[in-house]
CSV table of C-alpha atoms and ligand atoms in Angstrom, one decimal:
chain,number,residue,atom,x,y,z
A,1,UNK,CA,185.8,40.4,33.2
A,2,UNK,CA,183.6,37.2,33.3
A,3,UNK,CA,179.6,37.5,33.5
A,4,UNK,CA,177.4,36.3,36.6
A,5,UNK,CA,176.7,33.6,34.4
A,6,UNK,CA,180.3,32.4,33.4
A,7,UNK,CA,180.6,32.8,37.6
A,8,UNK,CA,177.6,30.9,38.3
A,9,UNK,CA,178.9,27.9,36.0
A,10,UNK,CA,182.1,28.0,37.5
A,11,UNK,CA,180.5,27.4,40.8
A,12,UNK,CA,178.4,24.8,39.5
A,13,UNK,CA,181.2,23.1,37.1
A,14,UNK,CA,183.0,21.8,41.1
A,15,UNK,CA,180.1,21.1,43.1
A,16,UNK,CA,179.7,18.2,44.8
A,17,UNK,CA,177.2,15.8,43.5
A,18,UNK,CA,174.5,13.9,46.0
A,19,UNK,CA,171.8,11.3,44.9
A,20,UNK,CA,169.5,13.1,47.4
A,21,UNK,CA,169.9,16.4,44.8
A,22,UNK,CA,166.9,15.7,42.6
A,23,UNK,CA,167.8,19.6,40.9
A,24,UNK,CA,171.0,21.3,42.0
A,25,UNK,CA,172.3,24.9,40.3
A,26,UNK,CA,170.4,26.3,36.9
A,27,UNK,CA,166.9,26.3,38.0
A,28,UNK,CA,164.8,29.0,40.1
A,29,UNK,CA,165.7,27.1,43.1
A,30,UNK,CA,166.7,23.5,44.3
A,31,UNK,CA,165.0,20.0,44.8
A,32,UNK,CA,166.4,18.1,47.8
A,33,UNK,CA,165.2,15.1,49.1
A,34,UNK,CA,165.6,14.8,53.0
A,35,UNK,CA,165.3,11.0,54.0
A,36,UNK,CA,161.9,9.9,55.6
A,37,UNK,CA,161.8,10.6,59.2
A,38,UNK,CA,164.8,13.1,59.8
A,39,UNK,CA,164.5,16.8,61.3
A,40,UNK,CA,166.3,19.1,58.9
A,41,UNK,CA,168.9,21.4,61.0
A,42,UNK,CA,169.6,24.9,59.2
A,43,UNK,CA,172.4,27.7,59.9
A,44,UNK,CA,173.1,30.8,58.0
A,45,UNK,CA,176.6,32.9,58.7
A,46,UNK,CA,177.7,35.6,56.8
A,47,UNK,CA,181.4,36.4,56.0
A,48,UNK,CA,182.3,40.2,55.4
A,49,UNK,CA,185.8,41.3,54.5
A,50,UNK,CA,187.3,43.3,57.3
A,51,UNK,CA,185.0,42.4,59.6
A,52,UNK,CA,185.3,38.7,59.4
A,53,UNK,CA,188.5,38.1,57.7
A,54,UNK,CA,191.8,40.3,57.8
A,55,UNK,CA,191.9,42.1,54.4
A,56,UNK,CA,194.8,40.0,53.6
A,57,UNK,CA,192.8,36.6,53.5
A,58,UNK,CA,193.2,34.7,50.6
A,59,UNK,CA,190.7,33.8,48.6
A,60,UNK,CA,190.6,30.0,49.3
A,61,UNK,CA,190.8,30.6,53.0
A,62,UNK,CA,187.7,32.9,52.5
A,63,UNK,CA,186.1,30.2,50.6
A,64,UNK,CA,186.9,27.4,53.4
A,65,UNK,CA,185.9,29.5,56.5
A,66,UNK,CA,182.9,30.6,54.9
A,67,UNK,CA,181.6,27.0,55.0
A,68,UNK,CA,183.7,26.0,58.0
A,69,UNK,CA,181.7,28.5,60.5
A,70,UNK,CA,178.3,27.3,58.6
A,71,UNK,CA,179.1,23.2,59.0
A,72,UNK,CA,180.6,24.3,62.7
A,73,UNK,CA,177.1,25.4,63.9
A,74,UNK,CA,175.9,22.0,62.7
A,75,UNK,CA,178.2,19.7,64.3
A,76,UNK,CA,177.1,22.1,67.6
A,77,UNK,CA,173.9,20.9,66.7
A,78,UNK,CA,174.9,16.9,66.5
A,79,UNK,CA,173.9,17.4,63.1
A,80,UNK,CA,175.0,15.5,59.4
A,81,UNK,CA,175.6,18.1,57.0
A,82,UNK,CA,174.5,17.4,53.3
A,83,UNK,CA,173.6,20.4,51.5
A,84,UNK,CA,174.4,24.4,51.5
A,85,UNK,CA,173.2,27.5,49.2
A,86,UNK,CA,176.0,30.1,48.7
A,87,UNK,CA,175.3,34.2,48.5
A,88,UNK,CA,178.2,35.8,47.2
A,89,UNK,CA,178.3,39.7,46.5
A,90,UNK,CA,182.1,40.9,44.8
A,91,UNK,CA,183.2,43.9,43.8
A,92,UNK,CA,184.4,42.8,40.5
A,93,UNK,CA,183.5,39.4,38.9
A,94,UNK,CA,187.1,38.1,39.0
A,95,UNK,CA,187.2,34.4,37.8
A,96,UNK,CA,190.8,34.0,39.3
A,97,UNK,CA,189.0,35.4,42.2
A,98,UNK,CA,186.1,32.7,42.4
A,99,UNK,CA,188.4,30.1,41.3
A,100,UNK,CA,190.7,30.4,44.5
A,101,UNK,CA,187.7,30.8,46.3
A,102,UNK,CA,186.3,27.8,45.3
A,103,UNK,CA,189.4,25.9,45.9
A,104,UNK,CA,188.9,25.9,49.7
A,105,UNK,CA,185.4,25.8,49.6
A,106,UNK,CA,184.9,22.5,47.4
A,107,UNK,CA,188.3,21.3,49.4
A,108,UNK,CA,185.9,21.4,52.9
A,109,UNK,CA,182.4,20.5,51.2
A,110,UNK,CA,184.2,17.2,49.6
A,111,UNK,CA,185.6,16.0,53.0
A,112,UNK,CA,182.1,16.1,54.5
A,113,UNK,CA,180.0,15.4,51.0
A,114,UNK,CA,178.2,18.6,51.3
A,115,UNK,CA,176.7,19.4,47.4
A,116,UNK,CA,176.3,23.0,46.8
A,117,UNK,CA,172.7,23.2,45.7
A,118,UNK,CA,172.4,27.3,44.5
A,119,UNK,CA,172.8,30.7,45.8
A,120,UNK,CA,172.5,34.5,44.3
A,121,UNK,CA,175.4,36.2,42.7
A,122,UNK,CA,175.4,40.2,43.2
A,123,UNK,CA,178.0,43.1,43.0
A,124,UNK,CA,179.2,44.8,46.4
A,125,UNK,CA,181.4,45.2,49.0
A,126,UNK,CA,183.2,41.7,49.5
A,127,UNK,CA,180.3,39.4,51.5
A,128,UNK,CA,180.0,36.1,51.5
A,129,UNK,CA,177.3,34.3,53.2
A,130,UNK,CA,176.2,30.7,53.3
A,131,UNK,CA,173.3,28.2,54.5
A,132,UNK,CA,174.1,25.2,55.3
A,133,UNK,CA,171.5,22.5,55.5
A,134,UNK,CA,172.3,18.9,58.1
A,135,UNK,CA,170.1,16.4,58.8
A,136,UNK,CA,169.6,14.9,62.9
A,137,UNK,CA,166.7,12.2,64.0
A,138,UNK,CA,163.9,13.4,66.2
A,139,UNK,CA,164.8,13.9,70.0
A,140,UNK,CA,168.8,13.8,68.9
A,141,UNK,CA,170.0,17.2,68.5
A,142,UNK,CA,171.9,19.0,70.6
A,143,UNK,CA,171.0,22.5,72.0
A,144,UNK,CA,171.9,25.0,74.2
A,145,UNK,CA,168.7,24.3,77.0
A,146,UNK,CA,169.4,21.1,78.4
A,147,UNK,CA,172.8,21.6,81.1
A,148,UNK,CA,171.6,21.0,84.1
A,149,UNK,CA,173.1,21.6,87.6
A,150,UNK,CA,176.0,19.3,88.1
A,151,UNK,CA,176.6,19.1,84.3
A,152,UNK,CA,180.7,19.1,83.6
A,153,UNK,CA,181.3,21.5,81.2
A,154,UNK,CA,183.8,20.4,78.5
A,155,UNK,CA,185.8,22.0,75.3
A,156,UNK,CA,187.2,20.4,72.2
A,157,UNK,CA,190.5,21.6,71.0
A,158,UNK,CA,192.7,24.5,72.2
A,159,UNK,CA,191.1,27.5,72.3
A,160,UNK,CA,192.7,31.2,71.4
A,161,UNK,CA,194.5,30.1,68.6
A,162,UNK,CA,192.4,32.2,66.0
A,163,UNK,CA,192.5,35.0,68.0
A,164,UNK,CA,196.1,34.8,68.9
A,165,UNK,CA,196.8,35.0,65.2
A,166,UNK,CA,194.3,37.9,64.8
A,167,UNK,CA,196.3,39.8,67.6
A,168,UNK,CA,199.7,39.0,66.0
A,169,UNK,CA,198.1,40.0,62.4
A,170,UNK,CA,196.8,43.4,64.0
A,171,UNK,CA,200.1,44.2,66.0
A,172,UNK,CA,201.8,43.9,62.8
A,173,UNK,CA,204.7,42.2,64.4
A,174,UNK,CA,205.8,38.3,63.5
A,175,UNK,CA,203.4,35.8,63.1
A,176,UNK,CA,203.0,32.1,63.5
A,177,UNK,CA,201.3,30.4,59.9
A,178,UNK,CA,200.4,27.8,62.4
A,179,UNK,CA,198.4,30.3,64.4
A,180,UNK,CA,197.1,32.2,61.4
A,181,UNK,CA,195.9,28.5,59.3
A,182,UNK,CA,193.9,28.1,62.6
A,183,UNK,CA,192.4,31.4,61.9
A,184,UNK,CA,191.6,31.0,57.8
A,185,UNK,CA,191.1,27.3,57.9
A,186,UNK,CA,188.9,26.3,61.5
A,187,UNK,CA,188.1,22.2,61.1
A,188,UNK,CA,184.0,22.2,62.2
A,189,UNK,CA,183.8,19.7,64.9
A,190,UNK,CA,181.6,17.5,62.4
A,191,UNK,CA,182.7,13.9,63.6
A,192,UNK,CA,182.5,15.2,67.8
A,193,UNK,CA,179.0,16.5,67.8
A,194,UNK,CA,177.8,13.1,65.9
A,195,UNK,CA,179.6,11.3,68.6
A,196,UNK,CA,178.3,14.0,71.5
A,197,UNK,CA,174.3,13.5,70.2
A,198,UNK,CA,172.5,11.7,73.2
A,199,UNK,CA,175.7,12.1,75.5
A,200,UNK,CA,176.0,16.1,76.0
A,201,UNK,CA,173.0,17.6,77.5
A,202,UNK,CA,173.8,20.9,75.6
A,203,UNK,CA,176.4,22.2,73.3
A,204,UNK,CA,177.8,25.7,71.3
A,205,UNK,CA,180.6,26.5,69.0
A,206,UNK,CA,182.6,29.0,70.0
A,207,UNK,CA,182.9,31.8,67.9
A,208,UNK,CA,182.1,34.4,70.1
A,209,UNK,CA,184.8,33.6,72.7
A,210,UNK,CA,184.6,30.7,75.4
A,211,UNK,CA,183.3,32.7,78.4
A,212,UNK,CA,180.5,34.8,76.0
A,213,UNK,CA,179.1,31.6,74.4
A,214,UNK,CA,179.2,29.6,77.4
A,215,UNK,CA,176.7,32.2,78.7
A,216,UNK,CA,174.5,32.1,76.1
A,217,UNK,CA,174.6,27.9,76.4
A,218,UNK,CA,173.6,28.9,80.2
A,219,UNK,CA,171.3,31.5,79.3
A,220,UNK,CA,169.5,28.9,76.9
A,221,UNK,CA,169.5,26.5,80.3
A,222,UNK,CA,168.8,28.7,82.7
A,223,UNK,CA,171.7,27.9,84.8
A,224,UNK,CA,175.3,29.4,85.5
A,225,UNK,CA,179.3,27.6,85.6
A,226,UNK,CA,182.3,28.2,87.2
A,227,UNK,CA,185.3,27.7,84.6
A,228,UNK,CA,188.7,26.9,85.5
A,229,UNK,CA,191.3,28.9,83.0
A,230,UNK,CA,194.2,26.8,84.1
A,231,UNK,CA,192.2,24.2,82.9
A,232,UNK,CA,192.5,24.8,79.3
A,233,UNK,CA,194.6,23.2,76.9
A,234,UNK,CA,197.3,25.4,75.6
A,235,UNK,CA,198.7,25.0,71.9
A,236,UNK,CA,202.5,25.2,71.8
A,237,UNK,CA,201.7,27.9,69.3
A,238,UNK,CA,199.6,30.0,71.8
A,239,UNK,CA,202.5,29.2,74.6
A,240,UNK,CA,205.1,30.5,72.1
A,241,UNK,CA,202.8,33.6,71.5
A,242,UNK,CA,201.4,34.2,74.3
A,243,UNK,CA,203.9,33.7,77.4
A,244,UNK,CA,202.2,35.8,79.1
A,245,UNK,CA,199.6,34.4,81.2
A,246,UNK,CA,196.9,36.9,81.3
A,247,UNK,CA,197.3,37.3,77.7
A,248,UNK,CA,196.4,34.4,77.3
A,249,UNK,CA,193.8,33.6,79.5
A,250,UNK,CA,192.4,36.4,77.6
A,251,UNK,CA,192.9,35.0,74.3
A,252,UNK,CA,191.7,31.8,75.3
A,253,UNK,CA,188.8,32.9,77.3
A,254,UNK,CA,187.5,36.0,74.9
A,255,UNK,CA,189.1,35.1,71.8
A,256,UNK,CA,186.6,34.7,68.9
A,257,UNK,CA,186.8,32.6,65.6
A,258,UNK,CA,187.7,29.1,67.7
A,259,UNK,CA,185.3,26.7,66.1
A,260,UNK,CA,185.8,24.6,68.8
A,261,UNK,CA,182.7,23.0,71.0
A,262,UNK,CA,182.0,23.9,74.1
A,263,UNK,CA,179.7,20.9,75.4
A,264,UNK,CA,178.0,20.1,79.3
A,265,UNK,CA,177.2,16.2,80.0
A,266,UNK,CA,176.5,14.5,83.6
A,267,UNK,CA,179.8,13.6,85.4
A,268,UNK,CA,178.5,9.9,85.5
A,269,UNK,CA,179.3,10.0,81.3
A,270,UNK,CA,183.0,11.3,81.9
A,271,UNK,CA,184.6,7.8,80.5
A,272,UNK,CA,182.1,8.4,77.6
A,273,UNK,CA,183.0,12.1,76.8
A,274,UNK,CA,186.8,10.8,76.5
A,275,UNK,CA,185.7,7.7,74.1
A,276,UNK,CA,183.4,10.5,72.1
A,277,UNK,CA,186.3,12.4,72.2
A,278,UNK,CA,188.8,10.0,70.8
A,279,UNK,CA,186.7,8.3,68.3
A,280,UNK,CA,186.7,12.0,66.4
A,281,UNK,CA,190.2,12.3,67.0
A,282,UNK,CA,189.3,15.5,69.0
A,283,UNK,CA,191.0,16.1,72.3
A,284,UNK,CA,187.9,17.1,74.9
A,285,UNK,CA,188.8,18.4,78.4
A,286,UNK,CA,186.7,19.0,81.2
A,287,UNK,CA,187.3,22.7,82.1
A,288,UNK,CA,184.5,23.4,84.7
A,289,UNK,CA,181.3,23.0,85.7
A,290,UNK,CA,177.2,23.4,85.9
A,291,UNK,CA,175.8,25.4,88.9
A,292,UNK,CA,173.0,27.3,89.6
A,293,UNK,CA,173.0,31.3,89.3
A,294,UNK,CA,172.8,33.3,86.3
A,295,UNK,CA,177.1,34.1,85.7
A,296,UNK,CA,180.1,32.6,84.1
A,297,UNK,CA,182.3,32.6,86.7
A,298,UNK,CA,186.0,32.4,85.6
A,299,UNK,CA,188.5,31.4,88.0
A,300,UNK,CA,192.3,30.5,88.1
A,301,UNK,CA,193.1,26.9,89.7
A,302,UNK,CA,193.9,29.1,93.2
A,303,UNK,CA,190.0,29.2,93.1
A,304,UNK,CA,190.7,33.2,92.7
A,305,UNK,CA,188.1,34.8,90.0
A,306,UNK,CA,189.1,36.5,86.7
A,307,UNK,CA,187.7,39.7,85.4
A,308,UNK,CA,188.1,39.1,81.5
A,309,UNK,CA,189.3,42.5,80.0
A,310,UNK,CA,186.2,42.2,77.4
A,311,UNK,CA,183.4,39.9,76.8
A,312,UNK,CA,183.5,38.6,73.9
A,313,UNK,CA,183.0,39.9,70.9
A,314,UNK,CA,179.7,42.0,70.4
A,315,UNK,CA,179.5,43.7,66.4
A,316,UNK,CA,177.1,46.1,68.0
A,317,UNK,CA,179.6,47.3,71.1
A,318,UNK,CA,181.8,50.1,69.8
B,401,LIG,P1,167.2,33.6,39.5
B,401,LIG,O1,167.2,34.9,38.9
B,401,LIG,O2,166.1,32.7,38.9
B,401,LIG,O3,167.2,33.7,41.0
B,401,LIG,P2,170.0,33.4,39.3
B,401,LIG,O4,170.5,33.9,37.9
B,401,LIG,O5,170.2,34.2,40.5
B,401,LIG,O6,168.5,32.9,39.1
B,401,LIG,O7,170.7,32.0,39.5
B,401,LIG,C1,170.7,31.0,38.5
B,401,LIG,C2,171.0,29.7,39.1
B,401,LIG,O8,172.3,29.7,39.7
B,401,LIG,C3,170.1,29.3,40.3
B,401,LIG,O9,169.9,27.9,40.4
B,401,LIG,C4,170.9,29.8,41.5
B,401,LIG,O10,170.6,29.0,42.7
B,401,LIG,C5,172.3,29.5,41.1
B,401,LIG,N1,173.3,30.4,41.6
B,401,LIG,C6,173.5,31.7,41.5
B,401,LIG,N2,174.5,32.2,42.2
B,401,LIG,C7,175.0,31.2,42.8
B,401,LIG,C8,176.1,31.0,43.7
B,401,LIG,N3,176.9,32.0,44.2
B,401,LIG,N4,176.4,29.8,44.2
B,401,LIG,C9,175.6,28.7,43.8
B,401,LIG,N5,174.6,28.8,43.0
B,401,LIG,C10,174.3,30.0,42.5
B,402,LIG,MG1,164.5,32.6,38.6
């Protein structure tokens, strides 16, 4: 058994290492220096096991997601991400534990150069929770009150992956690694929101499920959309799962854990959209559109509407 402090300078021993850290881990809390003029952009998500995560997650995939959601809800913002404080409560203090951990952690904080700048260590149930600090100019982040009527709405990626893998984990039948990596090891939408600030009129990341995030986008805009399912991009992985298509209209439409962004922007900055979406190496598609009313509307390409068979994932519904 190792100490909280043996933990603590294991953690610190790998972090990634920023001029703008004046004082990183080992004091009673960080000094950061934000560059003159930028608004700082801050997102906290919590990680519990079983609730979060399959019980069978490893512990690097744990340590990668847990940033992963955090630096997702940046790039949703249009945000540069550059530092993050890390709460970790563990049943035991398990340094082959933390080390795994902090493989896929330090892995996804070194391809964006976020430094880990503190955190609290505690025993408990398995919870890991992170806050992850970005930096936008004034008047250039994106948020969830500016689609107006007419907007396109748009998506990055191909959603229902995660929770294809999530269904195939908890039917207990095969399962596709390809699925399950998009599950444990989301890739935040860093380098698309940079490119979407000052072109989308609003954005989210989906981790709720499309159609439930959408509405809270719409909610936060005070407008409705109409989404075509037929639309959406389909993995070859999902296909291959999924051949079904209401299955996987469900997956793609309800299914949490994405990481994707959905996005609105004028129809007169489609050509744009497509260069943002390229330049991140992200494919974007146009999946429906802005309109006034208060509803998601889901329809197939027949025009015919689609009841979804749940929302969206609520912790607080049954
Ligand atoms: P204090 O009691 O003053 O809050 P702690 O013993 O909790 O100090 O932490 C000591 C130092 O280690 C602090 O700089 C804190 O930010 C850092 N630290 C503790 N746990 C973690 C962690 N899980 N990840 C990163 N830094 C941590
Ligand atoms: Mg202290």
């Amino acid at each position: 058994m190792a100490g909280e402090f043996d933990l603590i300078e294991r953690i610190r021993a790998r972090t990634v290492a920023r001029g703008d850290v004046v004082l990183g881990i080992g004091d009673d809390a960080a000094l950061l220096q934000p560059p003159a003029g930028q608004q700082l952009v801050v997102a906290m998500d919590t990680l519990n096991a079983g609730v979060h995560f399959p019980d069978d997650t490893a512990p690097a995939d744990i340590g990668w997601k847990a940033l992963a959601v955090n630096l997702s809800d940046l790039a949703a913002m249009g945000a540069t991400p550059a530092w993050c404080t890390l709460s970790l409560s563990l049943p035991a203090s398990d340094p082959v534990w933390i080390d795994g951990f902090l493989d896929g952690f330090d892995a996804l904080a070194r391809l964006h150069d976020v430094a880990l700048v503190g955190g609290d260590t505690t025993r408990g149930p398995l919870s890991v929770c992170v806050t992850a600090f970005g930096l936008v100019a004034p008047g250039m982040a994106l948020r969830r009150d500016g689609a107006r009527i007419g907007d396109d709405v748009w998506v990055s990626g191909t959603p229902g992956d995660a929770a294809a893998a999530l269904a195939q984990w908890s039917a207990g039948g095969p399962r596709d690694p390809a699925l399950r990596a998009r599950l444990d090891r989301p890739t935040p939408r860093l380098a698309l929101g940079l490119q979407l600030a000052g072109l989308a009129s609003a954005a989210i990341d989906i981790s709720d499920g499309l159609l439930a995030d959408l509405a809270h986008l719409c909610r936060g805009s005070g407008v409705g959309a109409t989404i075509d399912l037929d639309a959406l991009p389909v993995s070859d992985a999902l296909r291959a799962a999924a051949p079904d298509r209401d299955t996987r209209r469900a997956l793609q439409a309800t299914g949490g854990d994405d990481y994707e962004l959905c996005f609105t922007a004028s129809p007169d900055r489609r050509g744009a959209v497509l260069e943002a979406g390229d330049g991140a190496g992200v494919e974007v598609t146009r999946i429906g559109r802005i309109g006034s009313g208060a509803e998601v509307i889901a329809v197939g390409a027949d025009g015919a509407p689609w009841t979804p068979p749940r929302a969206g994932w609520d912790h607080f519904s049954g």
